[in-house]
Coordinates of C-alpha atoms in Angstrom, one line a residue:
X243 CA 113.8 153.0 -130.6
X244 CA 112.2 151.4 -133.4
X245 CA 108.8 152.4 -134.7
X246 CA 106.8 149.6 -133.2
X247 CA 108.1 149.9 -130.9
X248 CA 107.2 153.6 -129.9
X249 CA 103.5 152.6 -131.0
X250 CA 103.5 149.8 -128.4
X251 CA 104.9 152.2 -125.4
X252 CA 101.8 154.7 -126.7
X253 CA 99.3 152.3 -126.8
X254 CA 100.1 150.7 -123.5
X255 CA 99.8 153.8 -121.8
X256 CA 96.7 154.6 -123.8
X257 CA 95.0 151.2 -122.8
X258 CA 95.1 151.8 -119.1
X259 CA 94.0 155.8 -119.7
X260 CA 90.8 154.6 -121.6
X261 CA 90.1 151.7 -118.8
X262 CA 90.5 154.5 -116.0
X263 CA 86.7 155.9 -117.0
X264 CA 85.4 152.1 -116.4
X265 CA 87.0 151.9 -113.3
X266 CA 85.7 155.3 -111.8
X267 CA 82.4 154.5 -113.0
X268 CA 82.4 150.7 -111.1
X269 CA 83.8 152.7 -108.2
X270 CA 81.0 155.2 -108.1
X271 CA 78.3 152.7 -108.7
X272 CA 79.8 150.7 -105.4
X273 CA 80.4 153.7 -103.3
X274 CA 76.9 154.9 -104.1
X275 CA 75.0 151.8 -103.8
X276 CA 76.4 151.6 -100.5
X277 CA 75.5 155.1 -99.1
X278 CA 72.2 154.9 -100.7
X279 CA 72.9 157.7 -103.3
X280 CA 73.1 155.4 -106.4
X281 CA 70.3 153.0 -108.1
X282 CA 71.2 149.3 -107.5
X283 CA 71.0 147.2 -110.7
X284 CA 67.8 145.2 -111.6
X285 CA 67.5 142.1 -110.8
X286 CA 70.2 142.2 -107.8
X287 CA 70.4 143.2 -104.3
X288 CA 73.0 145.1 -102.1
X289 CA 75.2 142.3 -102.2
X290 CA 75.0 140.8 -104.8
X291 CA 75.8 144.1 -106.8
X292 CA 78.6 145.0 -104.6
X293 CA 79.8 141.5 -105.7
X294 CA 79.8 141.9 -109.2
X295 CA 81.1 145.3 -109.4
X296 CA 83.8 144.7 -106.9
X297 CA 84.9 141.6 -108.8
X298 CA 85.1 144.1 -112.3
X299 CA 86.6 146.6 -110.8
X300 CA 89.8 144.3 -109.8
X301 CA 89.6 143.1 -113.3
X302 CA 89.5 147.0 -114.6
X303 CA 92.8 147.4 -112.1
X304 CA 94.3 144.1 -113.5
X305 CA 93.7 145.6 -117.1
X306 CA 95.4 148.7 -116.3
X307 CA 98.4 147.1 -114.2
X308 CA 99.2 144.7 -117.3
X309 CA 99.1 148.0 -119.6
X310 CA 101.6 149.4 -117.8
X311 CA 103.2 146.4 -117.3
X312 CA 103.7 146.3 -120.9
X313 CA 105.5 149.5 -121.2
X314 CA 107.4 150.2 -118.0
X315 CA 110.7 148.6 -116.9
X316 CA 109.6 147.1 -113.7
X317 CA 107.3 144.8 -116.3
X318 CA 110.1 143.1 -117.6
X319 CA 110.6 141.7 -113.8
X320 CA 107.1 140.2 -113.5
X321 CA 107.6 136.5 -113.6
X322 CA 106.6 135.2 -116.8
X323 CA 103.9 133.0 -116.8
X324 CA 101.6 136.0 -114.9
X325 CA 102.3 138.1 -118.0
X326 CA 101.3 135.4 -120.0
X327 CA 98.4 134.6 -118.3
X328 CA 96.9 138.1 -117.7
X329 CA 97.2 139.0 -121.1
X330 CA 95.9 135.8 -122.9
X331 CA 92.6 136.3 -120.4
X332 CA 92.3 139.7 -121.1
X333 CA 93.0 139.3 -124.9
X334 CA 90.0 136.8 -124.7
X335 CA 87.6 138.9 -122.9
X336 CA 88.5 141.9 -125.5
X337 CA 88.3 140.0 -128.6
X338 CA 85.1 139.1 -127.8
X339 CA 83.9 142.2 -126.3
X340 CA 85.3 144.1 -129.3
X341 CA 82.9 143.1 -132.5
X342 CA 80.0 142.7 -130.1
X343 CA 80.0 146.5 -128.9
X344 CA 80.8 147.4 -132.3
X345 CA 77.4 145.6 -133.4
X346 CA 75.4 146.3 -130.8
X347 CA 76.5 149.9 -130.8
X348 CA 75.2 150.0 -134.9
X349 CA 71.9 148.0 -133.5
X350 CA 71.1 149.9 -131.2
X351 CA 71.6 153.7 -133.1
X352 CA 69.8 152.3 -135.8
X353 CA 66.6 151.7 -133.2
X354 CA 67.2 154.9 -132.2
X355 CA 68.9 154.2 -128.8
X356 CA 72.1 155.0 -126.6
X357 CA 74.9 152.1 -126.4
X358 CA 74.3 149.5 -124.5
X359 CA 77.0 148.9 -122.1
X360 CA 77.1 144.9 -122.5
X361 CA 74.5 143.9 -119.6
X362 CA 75.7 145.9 -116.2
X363 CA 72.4 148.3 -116.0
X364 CA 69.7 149.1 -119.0
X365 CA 68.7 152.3 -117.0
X366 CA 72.3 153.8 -116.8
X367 CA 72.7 157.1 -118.3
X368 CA 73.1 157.2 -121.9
X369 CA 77.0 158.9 -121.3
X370 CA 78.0 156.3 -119.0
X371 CA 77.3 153.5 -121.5
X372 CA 79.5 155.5 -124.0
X373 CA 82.0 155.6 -121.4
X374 CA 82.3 152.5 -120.7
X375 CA 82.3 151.3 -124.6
X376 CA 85.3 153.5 -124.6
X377 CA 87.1 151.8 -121.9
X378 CA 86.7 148.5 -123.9
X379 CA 87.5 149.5 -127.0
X380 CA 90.2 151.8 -126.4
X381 CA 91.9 149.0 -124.2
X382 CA 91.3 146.5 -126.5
X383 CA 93.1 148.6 -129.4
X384 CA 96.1 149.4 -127.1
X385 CA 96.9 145.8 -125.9
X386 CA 96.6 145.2 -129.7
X387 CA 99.5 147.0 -130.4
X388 CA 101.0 147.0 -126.9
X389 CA 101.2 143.3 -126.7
X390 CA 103.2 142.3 -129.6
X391 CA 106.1 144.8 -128.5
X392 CA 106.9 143.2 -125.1
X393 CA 107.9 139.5 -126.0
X394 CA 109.7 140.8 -128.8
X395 CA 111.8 142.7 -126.2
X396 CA 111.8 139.8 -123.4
X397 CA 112.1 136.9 -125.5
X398 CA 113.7 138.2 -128.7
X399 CA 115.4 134.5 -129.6
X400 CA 111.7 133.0 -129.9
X401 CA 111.1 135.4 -133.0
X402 CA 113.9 134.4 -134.5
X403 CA 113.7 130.7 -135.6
X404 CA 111.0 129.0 -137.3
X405 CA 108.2 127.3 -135.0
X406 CA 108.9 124.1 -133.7
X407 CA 107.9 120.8 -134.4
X408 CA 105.6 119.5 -131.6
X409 CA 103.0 122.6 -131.6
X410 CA 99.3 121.5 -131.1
X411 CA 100.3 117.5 -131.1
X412 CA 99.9 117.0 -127.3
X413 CA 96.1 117.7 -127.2
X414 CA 93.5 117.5 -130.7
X415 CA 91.3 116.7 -127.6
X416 CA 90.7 120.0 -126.8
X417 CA 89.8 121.1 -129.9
X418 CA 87.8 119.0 -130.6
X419 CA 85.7 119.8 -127.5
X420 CA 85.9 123.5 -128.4
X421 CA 84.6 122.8 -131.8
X422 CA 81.1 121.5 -129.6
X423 CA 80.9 124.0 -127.7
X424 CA 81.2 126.7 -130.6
X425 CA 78.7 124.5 -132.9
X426 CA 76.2 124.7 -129.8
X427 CA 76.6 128.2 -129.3
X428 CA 76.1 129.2 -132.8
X429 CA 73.0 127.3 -133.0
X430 CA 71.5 128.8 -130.1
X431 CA 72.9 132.2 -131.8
X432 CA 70.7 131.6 -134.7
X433 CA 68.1 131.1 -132.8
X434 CA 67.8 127.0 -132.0
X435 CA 65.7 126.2 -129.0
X436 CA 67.0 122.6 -127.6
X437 CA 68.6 123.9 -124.3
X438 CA 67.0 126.8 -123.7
X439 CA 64.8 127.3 -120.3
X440 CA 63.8 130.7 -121.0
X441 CA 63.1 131.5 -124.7
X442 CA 61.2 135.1 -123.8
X443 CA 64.3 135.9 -121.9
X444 CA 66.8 136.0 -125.0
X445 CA 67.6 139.2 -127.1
X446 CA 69.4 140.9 -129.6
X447 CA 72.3 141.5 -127.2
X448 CA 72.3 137.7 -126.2
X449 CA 72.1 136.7 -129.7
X450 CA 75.4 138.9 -130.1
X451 CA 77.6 138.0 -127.6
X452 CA 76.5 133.8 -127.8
X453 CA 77.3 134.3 -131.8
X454 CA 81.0 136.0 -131.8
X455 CA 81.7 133.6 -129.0
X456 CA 80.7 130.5 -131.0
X457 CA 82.9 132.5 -133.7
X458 CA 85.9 132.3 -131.6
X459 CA 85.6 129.0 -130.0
X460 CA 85.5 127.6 -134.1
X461 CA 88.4 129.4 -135.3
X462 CA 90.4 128.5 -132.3
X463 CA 89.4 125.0 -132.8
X464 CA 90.0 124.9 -136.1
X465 CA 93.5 126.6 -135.6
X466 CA 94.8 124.4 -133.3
X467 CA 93.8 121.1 -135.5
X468 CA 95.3 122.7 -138.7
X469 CA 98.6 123.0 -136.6
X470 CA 97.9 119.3 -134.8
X471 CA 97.8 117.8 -138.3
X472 CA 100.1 120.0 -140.6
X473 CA 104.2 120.1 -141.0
X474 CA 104.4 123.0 -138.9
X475 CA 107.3 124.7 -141.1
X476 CA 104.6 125.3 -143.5
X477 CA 101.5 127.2 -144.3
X478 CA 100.7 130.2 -141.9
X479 CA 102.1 129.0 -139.0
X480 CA 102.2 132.4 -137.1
X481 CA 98.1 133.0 -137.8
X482 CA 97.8 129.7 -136.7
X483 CA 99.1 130.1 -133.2
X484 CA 97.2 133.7 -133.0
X485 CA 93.8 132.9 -133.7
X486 CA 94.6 129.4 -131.6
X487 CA 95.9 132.1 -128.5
X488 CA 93.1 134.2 -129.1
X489 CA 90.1 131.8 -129.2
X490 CA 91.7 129.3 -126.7
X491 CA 91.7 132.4 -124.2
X492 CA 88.1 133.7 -125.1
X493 CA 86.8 130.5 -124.2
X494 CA 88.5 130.0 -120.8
X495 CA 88.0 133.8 -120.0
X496 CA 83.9 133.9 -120.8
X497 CA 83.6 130.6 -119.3
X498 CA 85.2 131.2 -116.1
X499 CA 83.5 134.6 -115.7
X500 CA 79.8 133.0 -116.3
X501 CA 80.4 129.6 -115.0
X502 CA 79.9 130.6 -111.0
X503 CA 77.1 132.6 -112.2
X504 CA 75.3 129.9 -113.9
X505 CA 75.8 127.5 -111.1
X506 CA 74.8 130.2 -108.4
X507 CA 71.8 130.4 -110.5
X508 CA 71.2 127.0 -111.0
X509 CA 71.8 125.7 -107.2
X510 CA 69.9 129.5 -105.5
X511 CA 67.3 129.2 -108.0
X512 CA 66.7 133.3 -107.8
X513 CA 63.4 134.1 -109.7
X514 CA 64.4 137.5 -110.4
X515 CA 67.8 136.6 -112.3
X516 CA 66.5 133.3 -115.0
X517 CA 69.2 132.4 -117.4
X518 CA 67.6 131.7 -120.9
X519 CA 69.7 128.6 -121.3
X520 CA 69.0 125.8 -119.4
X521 CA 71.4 126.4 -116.3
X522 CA 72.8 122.6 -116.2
X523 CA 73.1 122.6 -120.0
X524 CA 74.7 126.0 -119.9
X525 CA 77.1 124.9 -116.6
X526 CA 78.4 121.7 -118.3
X527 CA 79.1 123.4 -121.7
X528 CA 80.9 126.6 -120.0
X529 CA 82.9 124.0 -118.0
X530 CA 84.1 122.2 -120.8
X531 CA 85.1 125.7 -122.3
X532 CA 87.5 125.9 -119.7
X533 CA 88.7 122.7 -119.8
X534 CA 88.9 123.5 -124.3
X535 CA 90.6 126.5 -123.4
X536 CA 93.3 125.1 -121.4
X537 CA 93.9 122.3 -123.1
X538 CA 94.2 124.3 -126.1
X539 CA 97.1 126.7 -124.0
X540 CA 99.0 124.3 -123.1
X541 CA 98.9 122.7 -127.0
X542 CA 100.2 126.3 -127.9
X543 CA 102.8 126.6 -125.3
X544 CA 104.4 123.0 -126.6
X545 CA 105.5 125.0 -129.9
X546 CA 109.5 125.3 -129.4
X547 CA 111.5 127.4 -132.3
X548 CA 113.3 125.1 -134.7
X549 CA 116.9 126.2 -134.6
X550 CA 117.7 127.2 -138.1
X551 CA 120.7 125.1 -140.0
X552 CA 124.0 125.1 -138.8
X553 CA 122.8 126.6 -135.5
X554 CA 123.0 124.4 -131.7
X555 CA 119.9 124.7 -130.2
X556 CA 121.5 124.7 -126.9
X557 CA 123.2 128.2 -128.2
X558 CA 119.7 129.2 -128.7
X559 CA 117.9 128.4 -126.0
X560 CA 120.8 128.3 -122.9
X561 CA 119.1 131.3 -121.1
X562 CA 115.6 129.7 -121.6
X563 CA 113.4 132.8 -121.2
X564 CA 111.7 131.9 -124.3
X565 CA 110.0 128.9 -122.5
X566 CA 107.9 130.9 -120.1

């Protein structure tokens, strides 16, 4: 077994051991909200909390299923396109979930106070919060180096030709629409007002999360352009297509996960839950995240291997597990 690929079976199964704290925690905070033994989160009510945590605690089980998934032999049955999927959602909610508990864990010791688990409950105990910036980074880290090992193992032929020809031609739409987005997010991340409701509502930890978003929304736009307009056997083709994967899926993830909210909040109209963006402004441009993000997929996904000379591409690609 090569070296990689030991690391990769390690940090699989290290991923879903760090998630398992974040999933016992969601678990006691919805068994004890229900029997009346555990706080309920500000600014919700019974159900609505058992909502939310119920909806993170599947995600917490997906996070661990795929981490196994990665590293165990009854993985390499899943159909493809699930893999795929799971781990270019999760890879966005991680990359962006990453630098901002990294700087609002330096923030927050240098006021002098505990972690800040990313918006769940500011009265949880000071341990929890550490726990749960565990789970996220420690799974983050382990799909880093989980992930790369498993399509090299599945689909071994697509890492050895050169990329393709048509990558990112299909749709300079979406970036294009991503690049909006991220310029709109970074100016309300430095501190720009036009959109915004609820000014008194905004903080640091706002200000965090809206910046490395913007951050990722621009490089992924910016990647998928370079390889829309370039000859894609030259220049750094591979980086490209990661940073394109990796913003492309941090869009659609955050998007999709705040999109219902914003709407709830913007059709409910609940005064104890007030967005500091605008909610329509904030609904349209998390909605055309989504639509950025999967436009900017399926731009990825159109890169095919170029067979190298001398070489039938039907002899290359007659199984066809490369095009998942």
């Amino acid at each position: 077994m090569e070296r990689w690929e030991r690391v990769g079976r390690c940090a699989g199964y290290g991923a879903a051991l760090a998630m398992s704290p974040y999933l016992l925690i969601k678990v006691s905070w919805v068994v004890g909200s229900l029997l009346g033994l555990a706080p309920i989160g500000q600014g919700f009510n019974l159900t609505e909390w058992f909502l939310l945590n119920t909806v993170t605690i599947g995600m917490a089980g997906i996070g661990i299923a795929l981490s196994l998934a990665l590293v165990q032999p009854w993985g390499m049955r899943i159909p493809g396109r699930l893999v795929a999927f799971c781990a270019w959602t999760g890879a966005g909610f991680l990359v962006s979930i990453l630098p901002y508990a990294v700087l609002s864990a330096v923030l927050d010791a240098g006021h002098g106070g505990a972690p800040n688990s990313g918006g769940d409950d500011a009265a949880m105990p000071g341990w929890e919060g550490a726990l749960i910036q565990f789970s996220f980074v420690g799974m983050g880290l382990g799909l880093a180096l989980a992930l790369p090992a498993y399509p090299r193992r599945r689909w071994p032929e697509a890492f050895t030709a050169r990329v393709g020809d048509d990558s990112g031609r299909a749709a300079p739409w979406a970036a294009a629409v991503a690049a909006v987005v991220g310029l709109v997010w970074a100016y309300w991340a430095v501190g720009g007002s036009l959109g915004v409701a609820h000014p008194a509502q905004r903080d640091t930890n706002g200000y965090l999360l809206t910046g490395v978003g913007a951050l990722w929304a621009l490089a992924g736009s910016a990647a998928v352009w370079m390889l829309a307009q370039q000859d894609p056997t030259r220049g750094p083709h591979r980086r490209l297509l990661m940073l394109g994967w990796l913003g492309s899926g941090s869009l659609f993830a955050w998007s999709s996960w705040k999109l219902p909210i914003t709407l709830f909040v913007a059709l409910a109209h609940p005064h104890d839950v007030p967005l500091p963006e605008d909610p329509a402004v904030a609904a349209v441009l998390h909605l055309a995240a989504v639509v950025a993000g999967v436009g900017m997929l399926r731009s990825l996904v159109g890169s095919r291997p170029r067979t190298p000379a001398g070489t039938s591409p039907t002899s290359l690609h007659a199984s066809g597990p490369g095009r998942y």
